[in-house]
Short mmCIF file of C-alpha atoms and ligand atoms in Angstrom, two decimals:
data_model
loop_
_atom_site.label_atom_id
_atom_site.label_comp_id
_atom_site.label_asym_id
_atom_site.label_seq_id
_atom_site.Cartn_x
_atom_site.Cartn_y
_atom_site.Cartn_z
CA MET A 1 -86.57 -121.58 -50.97
CA SER A 2 -83.11 -123.05 -50.71
CA GLY A 3 -84.19 -126.03 -48.63
CA GLY A 4 -86.04 -127.34 -51.63
CA ALA A 5 -87.25 -130.85 -51.15
CA THR A 6 -84.82 -131.46 -48.34
CA GLY A 7 -86.01 -128.81 -45.97
CA THR A 8 -82.41 -128.08 -44.99
CA ALA A 9 -82.81 -124.34 -44.92
CA ALA A 10 -86.42 -123.91 -43.94
CA THR A 11 -85.83 -122.43 -40.47
CA GLY A 12 -83.03 -122.03 -37.95
CA THR A 13 -79.57 -122.99 -39.04
CA GLY A 14 -80.53 -125.76 -41.50
CA GLY A 15 -77.29 -127.55 -40.71
CA THR A 16 -75.24 -124.46 -41.57
CA GLY A 17 -74.42 -123.33 -38.05
CA PHE A 18 -75.69 -119.86 -39.03
CA ASP A 19 -78.98 -118.05 -38.63
CA THR A 20 -80.07 -118.47 -42.23
CA ALA A 21 -83.08 -116.19 -41.76
CA ALA A 22 -80.66 -113.36 -40.95
CA ILE A 23 -78.73 -114.08 -44.15
CA ASP A 24 -81.99 -114.20 -46.13
CA ALA A 25 -83.03 -110.86 -44.66
CA LEU A 26 -79.72 -109.25 -45.64
CA VAL A 27 -79.88 -110.64 -49.19
CA GLY A 28 -83.59 -109.87 -49.56
CA ASP A 29 -84.75 -109.57 -53.16
CA GLY A 30 -81.40 -108.13 -54.25
CA PRO A 31 -80.02 -110.91 -56.51
CA ALA A 32 -82.06 -110.10 -59.65
CA ALA A 33 -81.12 -106.41 -59.47
CA TRP A 34 -77.48 -107.25 -58.69
CA ASP A 35 -77.41 -109.52 -61.73
CA ALA A 36 -78.77 -106.74 -63.93
CA ALA A 37 -76.36 -104.15 -62.51
CA GLY A 38 -73.37 -106.49 -62.42
CA ARG A 39 -72.69 -105.45 -58.83
CA ILE A 40 -73.47 -106.56 -55.27
CA PRO A 41 -73.40 -103.74 -52.70
CA VAL A 42 -69.90 -103.97 -51.25
CA GLU A 43 -71.19 -103.01 -47.77
CA LEU A 44 -73.29 -106.18 -47.79
CA LEU A 45 -70.24 -108.27 -48.70
CA ARG A 46 -68.29 -106.68 -45.86
CA GLU A 47 -71.14 -107.34 -43.43
CA LEU A 48 -71.40 -110.99 -44.45
CA GLY A 49 -67.61 -111.20 -44.24
CA ALA A 50 -67.62 -109.83 -40.70
CA MET A 51 -70.29 -112.41 -39.77
CA GLY A 52 -67.88 -115.11 -40.95
CA VAL A 53 -70.24 -116.26 -43.71
CA LEU A 54 -67.68 -115.86 -46.49
CA CYS A 55 -65.08 -118.20 -44.98
CA ALA A 56 -66.90 -120.16 -42.32
CA GLU A 57 -64.24 -122.83 -41.76
CA VAL A 58 -61.71 -120.36 -40.29
CA PRO A 59 -61.16 -121.52 -36.69
CA ALA A 60 -62.35 -119.45 -33.74
CA ARG A 61 -58.76 -118.80 -32.60
CA PHE A 62 -58.30 -116.73 -35.75
CA GLY A 63 -61.62 -114.93 -35.36
CA GLY A 64 -63.65 -117.24 -37.61
CA PRO A 65 -66.84 -119.20 -36.94
CA GLY A 66 -64.98 -122.55 -36.98
CA ARG A 67 -67.66 -124.43 -38.91
CA THR A 68 -67.07 -127.93 -40.25
CA GLY A 69 -66.82 -128.63 -43.97
CA GLN A 70 -70.30 -130.18 -43.77
CA GLU A 71 -71.79 -127.05 -42.17
CA ASN A 72 -69.94 -124.76 -44.54
CA GLY A 73 -71.24 -126.87 -47.43
CA GLU A 74 -74.87 -126.49 -46.36
CA LEU A 75 -74.24 -122.77 -45.86
CA THR A 76 -72.75 -122.53 -49.36
CA ALA A 77 -75.77 -124.34 -50.82
CA HIS A 78 -78.06 -121.96 -48.97
CA VAL A 79 -76.27 -118.92 -50.36
CA GLY A 80 -75.94 -120.58 -53.79
CA ALA A 81 -79.71 -120.98 -53.97
CA LEU A 82 -80.14 -117.27 -53.33
CA CYS A 83 -77.45 -115.93 -55.63
CA SER A 84 -74.58 -117.63 -57.47
CA SER A 85 -72.71 -114.33 -57.76
CA LEU A 86 -72.68 -113.95 -53.98
CA ARG A 87 -71.72 -117.60 -53.62
CA SER A 88 -68.83 -117.02 -56.05
CA VAL A 89 -67.48 -114.20 -53.86
CA MET A 90 -67.83 -116.57 -50.90
CA THR A 91 -65.89 -119.26 -52.75
CA VAL A 92 -62.87 -117.08 -53.52
CA GLN A 93 -62.75 -115.65 -49.99
CA GLY A 94 -62.80 -119.24 -48.72
CA ILE A 95 -60.02 -120.30 -51.10
CA ALA A 96 -57.84 -117.42 -49.91
CA ALA A 97 -58.47 -118.40 -46.29
CA ALA A 98 -57.72 -122.07 -46.99
CA VAL A 99 -54.39 -121.23 -48.65
CA VAL A 100 -53.44 -118.87 -45.80
CA ARG A 101 -54.28 -121.58 -43.27
CA ARG A 102 -52.17 -124.14 -45.10
CA PHE A 103 -49.13 -122.07 -46.10
CA GLY A 104 -49.09 -119.00 -43.85
CA ASP A 105 -46.81 -118.83 -40.81
CA ARG A 106 -48.31 -118.13 -37.40
CA GLU A 107 -48.24 -114.34 -37.76
CA GLN A 108 -49.61 -114.43 -41.32
CA ARG A 109 -52.47 -116.69 -40.26
CA ARG A 110 -53.30 -114.34 -37.41
CA ARG A 111 -53.12 -111.26 -39.65
CA TYR A 112 -54.86 -112.43 -42.81
CA LEU A 113 -57.47 -114.76 -41.33
CA GLY A 114 -58.34 -111.96 -38.87
CA GLN A 115 -58.82 -109.61 -41.82
CA LEU A 116 -60.84 -112.10 -43.87
CA THR A 117 -63.29 -112.65 -41.02
CA SER A 118 -63.72 -109.00 -40.12
CA GLY A 119 -64.95 -107.51 -43.39
CA ARG A 120 -61.93 -107.29 -45.65
CA LEU A 121 -62.37 -109.04 -48.98
CA ALA A 122 -59.98 -111.16 -51.02
CA CYS A 123 -59.85 -112.64 -54.50
CA VAL A 124 -57.50 -115.32 -55.84
CA GLY A 125 -55.37 -115.16 -58.97
CA PHE A 126 -54.36 -118.47 -60.49
CA SER A 127 -55.44 -118.18 -64.16
CA GLU A 128 -53.55 -116.19 -66.77
CA PRO A 129 -54.14 -115.50 -70.47
CA GLY A 130 -51.82 -118.40 -71.35
CA ALA A 131 -52.56 -120.62 -68.33
CA GLY A 132 -56.14 -121.79 -67.83
CA SER A 133 -56.66 -125.53 -67.56
CA ASP A 134 -52.89 -125.98 -67.51
CA LEU A 135 -51.77 -123.78 -64.64
CA SER A 136 -48.21 -125.08 -64.93
CA GLY A 137 -47.94 -122.64 -67.84
CA MET A 138 -48.21 -119.61 -65.57
CA THR A 139 -45.58 -116.91 -66.01
CA THR A 140 -46.35 -114.53 -63.11
CA ARG A 141 -43.21 -114.07 -61.03
CA ILE A 142 -42.67 -113.24 -57.38
CA ARG A 143 -38.98 -112.46 -56.99
CA PRO A 144 -36.71 -110.71 -54.48
CA ALA A 145 -36.09 -107.03 -55.27
CA GLU A 146 -32.58 -106.37 -56.53
CA ASP A 147 -32.00 -103.37 -54.25
CA GLY A 148 -31.32 -105.52 -51.18
CA SER A 149 -34.37 -104.11 -49.35
CA GLY A 150 -35.77 -107.58 -48.66
CA ASP A 151 -38.97 -106.64 -50.53
CA LEU A 152 -40.42 -108.76 -53.31
CA ILE A 153 -41.57 -107.75 -56.78
CA VAL A 154 -44.69 -109.28 -58.33
CA SER A 155 -45.13 -109.09 -62.09
CA GLY A 156 -47.60 -110.76 -64.42
CA GLU A 157 -51.21 -110.85 -65.55
CA LYS A 158 -54.18 -112.71 -64.12
CA MET A 159 -57.47 -113.34 -65.93
CA TRP A 160 -61.11 -113.83 -64.94
CA ILE A 161 -60.45 -113.14 -61.29
CA THR A 162 -63.76 -113.42 -59.44
CA GLY A 163 -64.59 -110.68 -56.97
CA ALA A 164 -61.59 -108.54 -57.87
CA ALA A 165 -63.75 -105.42 -58.21
CA TYR A 166 -64.60 -105.70 -54.49
CA ALA A 167 -61.34 -107.07 -53.12
CA ASP A 168 -58.92 -105.38 -50.76
CA LEU A 169 -56.39 -108.14 -51.36
CA VAL A 170 -55.54 -110.39 -54.27
CA MET A 171 -53.84 -113.64 -53.44
CA VAL A 172 -51.44 -113.94 -56.37
CA VAL A 173 -50.08 -117.42 -57.10
CA GLY A 174 -46.95 -117.33 -59.22
CA ARG A 175 -43.47 -118.68 -59.71
CA TYR A 176 -40.92 -117.87 -57.03
CA GLY A 177 -37.75 -116.28 -58.41
CA ASP A 178 -36.31 -118.01 -61.47
CA GLY A 179 -36.84 -121.56 -60.22
CA PRO A 180 -39.65 -124.06 -60.72
CA ASP A 181 -41.24 -123.51 -57.29
CA GLY A 182 -44.22 -121.33 -56.53
CA ALA A 183 -45.42 -118.81 -54.00
CA ALA A 184 -48.66 -117.17 -52.91
CA ALA A 185 -48.46 -113.44 -52.20
CA MET A 186 -51.12 -111.32 -50.51
CA VAL A 187 -51.09 -108.16 -52.62
CA PRO A 188 -53.21 -105.10 -51.67
CA THR A 189 -55.36 -104.19 -54.65
CA ASP A 190 -54.49 -100.50 -54.14
CA ALA A 191 -50.73 -101.13 -54.28
CA PRO A 192 -48.87 -99.11 -56.93
CA GLY A 193 -48.64 -101.16 -60.13
CA VAL A 194 -51.91 -103.11 -59.66
CA ARG A 195 -54.48 -102.49 -62.40
CA ILE A 196 -57.93 -104.12 -62.27
CA GLU A 197 -60.17 -104.21 -65.35
CA PRO A 198 -63.59 -105.91 -65.15
CA VAL A 199 -64.53 -108.32 -67.95
CA ALA A 200 -67.45 -106.74 -69.79
CA ALA A 201 -70.78 -108.63 -69.87
CA PRO A 202 -69.89 -112.16 -68.69
CA LEU A 203 -72.50 -114.84 -69.49
CA GLY A 204 -73.19 -115.72 -65.87
CA CYS A 205 -72.45 -114.89 -62.23
CA ARG A 206 -72.52 -111.34 -63.50
CA ALA A 207 -72.55 -109.61 -60.14
CA ALA A 208 -69.51 -111.51 -58.87
CA THR A 209 -67.34 -109.38 -61.17
CA HIS A 210 -64.58 -111.10 -63.14
CA CYS A 211 -61.49 -109.09 -63.80
CA ARG A 212 -58.19 -108.94 -65.56
CA ILE A 213 -55.46 -107.97 -63.09
CA VAL A 214 -52.21 -106.54 -64.36
CA LEU A 215 -49.31 -106.64 -61.90
CA ASP A 216 -46.68 -104.25 -63.11
CA ASP A 217 -43.60 -104.71 -60.88
CA VAL A 218 -45.65 -104.46 -57.70
CA ARG A 219 -43.45 -104.12 -54.62
CA ILE A 220 -44.58 -105.98 -51.48
CA PRO A 221 -42.89 -106.66 -48.14
CA ALA A 222 -41.40 -110.13 -47.63
CA ASP A 223 -43.98 -110.98 -44.98
CA ALA A 224 -46.76 -110.75 -47.58
CA VAL A 225 -45.53 -114.00 -49.18
CA LEU A 226 -47.14 -116.94 -47.41
CA GLY A 227 -44.63 -119.08 -45.56
CA GLY A 228 -41.78 -117.33 -47.38
CA GLY A 229 -42.68 -118.93 -50.73
CA ARG A 230 -40.81 -121.70 -52.57
CA GLN A 231 -43.68 -124.20 -52.26
CA PRO A 232 -44.35 -126.68 -55.08
CA LEU A 233 -46.72 -124.97 -57.52
CA ALA A 234 -48.83 -128.11 -57.82
CA LEU A 235 -49.37 -128.17 -54.05
CA LEU A 236 -50.51 -124.53 -54.06
CA PHE A 237 -53.01 -125.34 -56.83
CA THR A 238 -54.29 -128.47 -55.12
CA VAL A 239 -54.94 -126.77 -51.79
CA GLY A 240 -56.71 -123.80 -53.38
CA LEU A 241 -58.64 -125.77 -55.98
CA SER A 242 -59.77 -128.47 -53.54
CA TYR A 243 -61.50 -125.88 -51.38
CA GLY A 244 -62.85 -124.21 -54.53
CA ARG A 245 -64.23 -127.49 -55.86
CA MET A 246 -66.04 -128.26 -52.62
CA SER A 247 -67.50 -124.77 -52.56
CA VAL A 248 -68.59 -124.77 -56.22
CA ALA A 249 -70.11 -128.25 -55.83
CA TRP A 250 -72.24 -127.10 -52.89
CA GLY A 251 -73.11 -123.94 -54.83
CA CYS A 252 -74.48 -126.23 -57.54
CA VAL A 253 -76.62 -127.98 -54.93
CA GLY A 254 -78.02 -124.54 -54.18
CA ILE A 255 -78.74 -123.91 -57.86
CA LEU A 256 -80.58 -127.24 -58.08
CA ARG A 257 -82.62 -126.53 -54.93
CA ALA A 258 -83.65 -123.11 -56.23
CA CYS A 259 -84.60 -124.61 -59.61
CA LEU A 260 -86.51 -127.48 -58.04
CA THR A 261 -88.49 -125.13 -55.81
CA ALA A 262 -89.35 -122.85 -58.74
CA ALA A 263 -90.28 -125.75 -61.05
CA VAL A 264 -92.44 -127.52 -58.46
CA GLY A 265 -94.22 -124.27 -57.60
CA ASP A 266 -94.98 -123.56 -61.22
CA ALA A 267 -95.98 -127.14 -62.05
CA ARG A 268 -98.52 -127.06 -59.22
CA THR A 269 -100.11 -123.72 -60.07
CA ARG A 270 -99.88 -123.18 -63.81
CA GLU A 271 -102.86 -124.75 -65.53
CA GLN A 272 -102.91 -125.83 -69.16
CA GLY A 273 -104.96 -128.52 -70.91
CA GLY A 274 -107.48 -128.73 -68.10
CA GLY A 275 -105.20 -129.02 -65.07
CA PRO A 276 -101.87 -128.15 -63.44
CA ILE A 277 -99.00 -128.74 -65.85
CA GLY A 278 -97.39 -131.06 -63.26
CA GLU A 279 -100.20 -133.52 -64.00
CA HIS A 280 -98.92 -133.92 -67.56
CA GLN A 281 -96.57 -136.88 -67.55
CA LEU A 282 -93.85 -135.24 -69.63
CA VAL A 283 -93.71 -132.29 -67.20
CA ALA A 284 -93.79 -134.70 -64.26
CA ARG A 285 -90.74 -136.38 -65.77
CA HIS A 286 -88.92 -133.03 -65.72
CA ILE A 287 -89.77 -132.67 -62.04
CA ALA A 288 -88.57 -136.21 -61.33
CA GLU A 289 -85.28 -135.53 -63.12
CA LEU A 290 -84.71 -132.28 -61.25
CA TYR A 291 -85.48 -133.95 -57.93
CA THR A 292 -83.09 -136.78 -58.78
CA SER A 293 -80.35 -134.30 -59.72
CA GLU A 294 -80.76 -132.38 -56.46
CA ARG A 295 -80.62 -135.60 -54.43
CA ILE A 296 -77.56 -136.95 -56.28
CA ALA A 297 -75.67 -133.66 -55.98
CA THR A 298 -76.52 -133.35 -52.30
CA GLN A 299 -75.36 -136.89 -51.52
CA VAL A 300 -72.10 -136.62 -53.44
CA CYS A 301 -71.35 -133.30 -51.69
CA ARG A 302 -72.18 -134.72 -48.26
CA HIS A 303 -69.86 -137.64 -48.95
CA ALA A 304 -67.08 -135.29 -50.07
CA ALA A 305 -67.57 -133.07 -47.01
CA GLU A 306 -67.32 -136.12 -44.77
CA GLN A 307 -63.98 -137.01 -46.41
CA TRP A 308 -62.90 -133.36 -46.16
CA ASP A 309 -63.69 -133.15 -42.44
CA ARG A 310 -61.76 -136.38 -41.79
CA THR A 311 -58.86 -135.14 -44.01
CA ALA A 312 -59.16 -138.53 -45.67
CA PRO A 313 -56.46 -139.47 -48.23
CA ASP A 314 -59.09 -139.38 -51.01
CA ALA A 315 -60.48 -135.97 -50.00
CA ALA A 316 -58.98 -134.11 -52.98
CA VAL A 317 -60.26 -136.54 -55.62
CA THR A 318 -63.63 -136.76 -53.86
CA ALA A 319 -63.87 -132.96 -54.16
CA VAL A 320 -63.25 -133.29 -57.92
CA LEU A 321 -65.97 -135.95 -58.10
CA ALA A 322 -68.43 -133.77 -56.18
CA LYS A 323 -67.75 -130.75 -58.39
CA GLN A 324 -68.01 -132.81 -61.56
CA VAL A 325 -71.29 -134.48 -60.61
CA ALA A 326 -72.90 -131.38 -59.10
CA ALA A 327 -71.89 -129.07 -61.96
CA THR A 328 -73.18 -131.34 -64.72
CA HIS A 329 -76.45 -131.91 -62.86
CA ALA A 330 -76.81 -128.17 -62.17
CA THR A 331 -76.34 -127.30 -65.85
CA ARG A 332 -78.91 -129.86 -66.92
CA GLY A 333 -81.26 -129.12 -64.02
CA ALA A 334 -81.29 -125.38 -64.70
CA ALA A 335 -82.20 -126.02 -68.35
CA THR A 336 -84.98 -128.36 -67.20
CA ALA A 337 -86.35 -125.73 -64.84
CA VAL A 338 -86.50 -123.16 -67.66
CA GLN A 339 -88.33 -125.76 -69.73
CA VAL A 340 -90.96 -126.24 -67.02
CA LEU A 341 -91.53 -122.54 -66.40
CA ALA A 342 -91.29 -121.73 -70.10
CA SER A 343 -92.06 -118.03 -70.72
CA ARG A 344 -92.46 -117.34 -66.98
CA GLY A 345 -88.79 -118.16 -66.42
CA PHE A 346 -87.49 -116.60 -69.59
CA THR A 347 -86.68 -113.12 -68.33
CA ASP A 348 -83.33 -111.84 -67.19
CA GLY A 349 -83.06 -111.90 -63.42
CA HIS A 350 -85.65 -114.64 -62.87
CA VAL A 351 -84.21 -117.28 -60.57
CA VAL A 352 -84.24 -120.03 -63.24
CA ALA A 353 -82.92 -117.71 -65.97
CA ARG A 354 -80.01 -116.74 -63.71
CA ALA A 355 -79.47 -120.39 -62.81
CA TYR A 356 -79.39 -121.32 -66.51
CA ARG A 357 -76.59 -118.82 -67.20
CA ASP A 358 -74.75 -119.19 -63.90
CA ALA A 359 -74.68 -123.01 -63.93
CA LYS A 360 -72.69 -123.14 -67.14
CA ALA A 361 -69.74 -121.44 -65.43
CA MET A 362 -69.62 -124.30 -62.93
CA GLU A 363 -68.56 -126.66 -65.72
CA LEU A 364 -65.63 -124.39 -66.57
CA ILE A 365 -64.18 -123.30 -63.24
CA GLU A 366 -62.02 -125.07 -60.63
CA GLY A 367 -61.14 -127.60 -63.34
CA SER A 368 -63.42 -127.87 -66.36
CA THR A 369 -65.59 -130.93 -66.95
CA GLU A 370 -62.88 -132.38 -69.22
CA ILE A 371 -60.08 -131.75 -66.72
CA SER A 372 -62.18 -133.24 -63.92
CA GLN A 373 -62.83 -136.32 -66.05
CA LEU A 374 -59.11 -136.70 -66.70
CA ILE A 375 -58.38 -136.54 -62.95
CA LEU A 376 -61.12 -139.07 -62.18
CA ALA A 377 -59.95 -141.39 -64.95
CA ARG A 378 -56.35 -141.19 -63.70
CA HIS A 379 -57.54 -141.97 -60.18
CA ALA A 380 -59.49 -145.00 -61.38
CA LEU A 381 -56.64 -146.25 -63.55
CA ASP A 382 -54.08 -145.89 -60.76
CA ARG A 383 -56.10 -147.04 -57.78
CA LEU A 384 -58.78 -149.48 -58.79
C1 LIG B 401 -66.98 -117.33 -64.32
C2 LIG B 401 -65.51 -117.60 -64.18
C3 LIG B 401 -64.88 -117.31 -62.97
C4 LIG B 401 -63.50 -117.52 -62.83
N1 LIG B 401 -62.88 -117.16 -61.65
C5 LIG B 401 -61.53 -117.32 -61.53
C6 LIG B 401 -60.84 -116.90 -60.34
O1 LIG B 401 -61.44 -116.36 -59.39
N2 LIG B 401 -59.49 -117.08 -60.28
C7 LIG B 401 -58.80 -117.67 -61.28
O2 LIG B 401 -57.59 -117.82 -61.15
N3 LIG B 401 -59.42 -118.08 -62.43
C8 LIG B 401 -60.76 -117.92 -62.58
N4 LIG B 401 -61.41 -118.31 -63.72
C9 LIG B 401 -60.65 -118.92 -64.80
C10 LIG B 401 -60.93 -120.41 -64.89
O3 LIG B 401 -60.26 -121.08 -63.86
C11 LIG B 401 -60.51 -120.88 -66.30
O4 LIG B 401 -61.44 -120.32 -67.21
C12 LIG B 401 -60.51 -122.38 -66.41
O5 LIG B 401 -59.43 -122.93 -65.71
C13 LIG B 401 -60.43 -122.84 -67.88
O6 LIG B 401 -59.38 -122.19 -68.51
P1 LIG B 401 -59.62 -121.49 -69.93
O7 LIG B 401 -60.85 -120.67 -69.82
O8 LIG B 401 -58.36 -120.81 -70.29
O9 LIG B 401 -59.92 -122.67 -70.93
P2 LIG B 401 -58.83 -123.61 -71.65
O10 LIG B 401 -57.87 -124.12 -70.64
O11 LIG B 401 -58.29 -122.90 -72.83
O12 LIG B 401 -59.74 -124.82 -72.11
C14 LIG B 401 -60.57 -124.73 -73.28
C15 LIG B 401 -61.27 -126.08 -73.46
O13 LIG B 401 -60.28 -127.11 -73.68
C16 LIG B 401 -60.43 -128.13 -72.71
N5 LIG B 401 -59.10 -128.62 -72.34
C17 LIG B 401 -58.01 -127.90 -71.97
N6 LIG B 401 -56.98 -128.71 -71.69
C18 LIG B 401 -57.42 -129.97 -71.87
C19 LIG B 401 -56.83 -131.24 -71.73
N7 LIG B 401 -55.58 -131.41 -71.31
N8 LIG B 401 -57.59 -132.33 -72.00
C20 LIG B 401 -58.87 -132.20 -72.40
N9 LIG B 401 -59.49 -131.03 -72.55
C21 LIG B 401 -58.77 -129.92 -72.29
C22 LIG B 401 -61.14 -127.46 -71.54
O14 LIG B 401 -61.82 -128.41 -70.74
C23 LIG B 401 -62.07 -126.52 -72.25
O15 LIG B 401 -63.24 -127.20 -72.67
C24 LIG B 401 -62.77 -118.09 -63.89
C25 LIG B 401 -63.41 -118.40 -65.10
C26 LIG B 401 -64.77 -118.15 -65.25
C27 LIG B 401 -65.43 -118.48 -66.56
#
């Protein structure tokens, strides 16, 4: 299904570096039921985590599969075509791994990347009730304990944290001490003072779980703060969000491939007015638009992954571009697919119905459409 018109995931690894048939077998026909229940079996997430699927770019020396950004992208599209909730869990695990790789010291990289590739699950807390698009407004604090123990105290509130209901660890990004700098702390979700409350009935990606996390003076050892903290907040955001944007963009490619496959299948077989609906020119136009969207999103993601793998100077802005293009096409493409399938796609759990709800989230997260446009405009104004 996920290969769509491109055939990328038909058999073998499909450019992912993984046995995609094994992933398909594990996922099976679960996504519709997971969507209805608002839960993915946590054992499955741990199994995929231990296979390295959830953070495939972690190098082999830390126990990961060591895939390239390009391979991880195709893998993300494959998973995204099956289930955006599962892909969302994959995205946050990958963000956590990317931030650990960038800011963790040697021992922290060994410890946390080893955990993240052996079945432990992580979520990432950037957003707060008063800090969404503007993360510089965050008030969560990570400060040295006053008792001289060397421990740190984490206090604050995080909102809409994907995968928190499954996570063993939450990577909390906050302000370090009383200064302007930031820090990322790896906080066990069962630590005293951590409270996790799922958001009731989200519009989409329902089985990913999105949670409010209250951190009430949570005590952690100093070695749980990546690199000792005191990094520029903006740098912490950029590293985490760049990975997240690449991942979400490829997830949108998956949404488009799933929608294209469903729409083409229906347009070939459903007969109205004396022939298959795909023979009607207005339906054929829908198919053409969906195909165009899938091709555009794929190409912009491949370009971004190429920049990512080369650590090109423009990699961060190219990730914004990929997310922006892929998310807007996915939103439109999912609506088009529902239009083609009409009543056949209009039931909760159907692949195009899920896509229709899930795709909208992609225009909000990792920088909304408006924020992405501001970044792209600033880039053009400064550089061109
Ligand atoms: C499904 C889902 C999953 C999420 N997962 C996570 C997660 O795992 N971890 C995490 O930390 N957060 C997560 N979030 C939070 C997400 O990052 C925020 O929702 C997002 O940053 C937008 O913030 P907001 O919802 O507060 O909207 P606001 O920032 O209040 O924005 C509201 C509207 O105003 C626009 N706007 C805001 N500022 C500007 C501006 N300067 N110029 C122009 N327009 C502007 C926005 O584009 C938007 O349309 C998730 C959210 C959702 C919906």
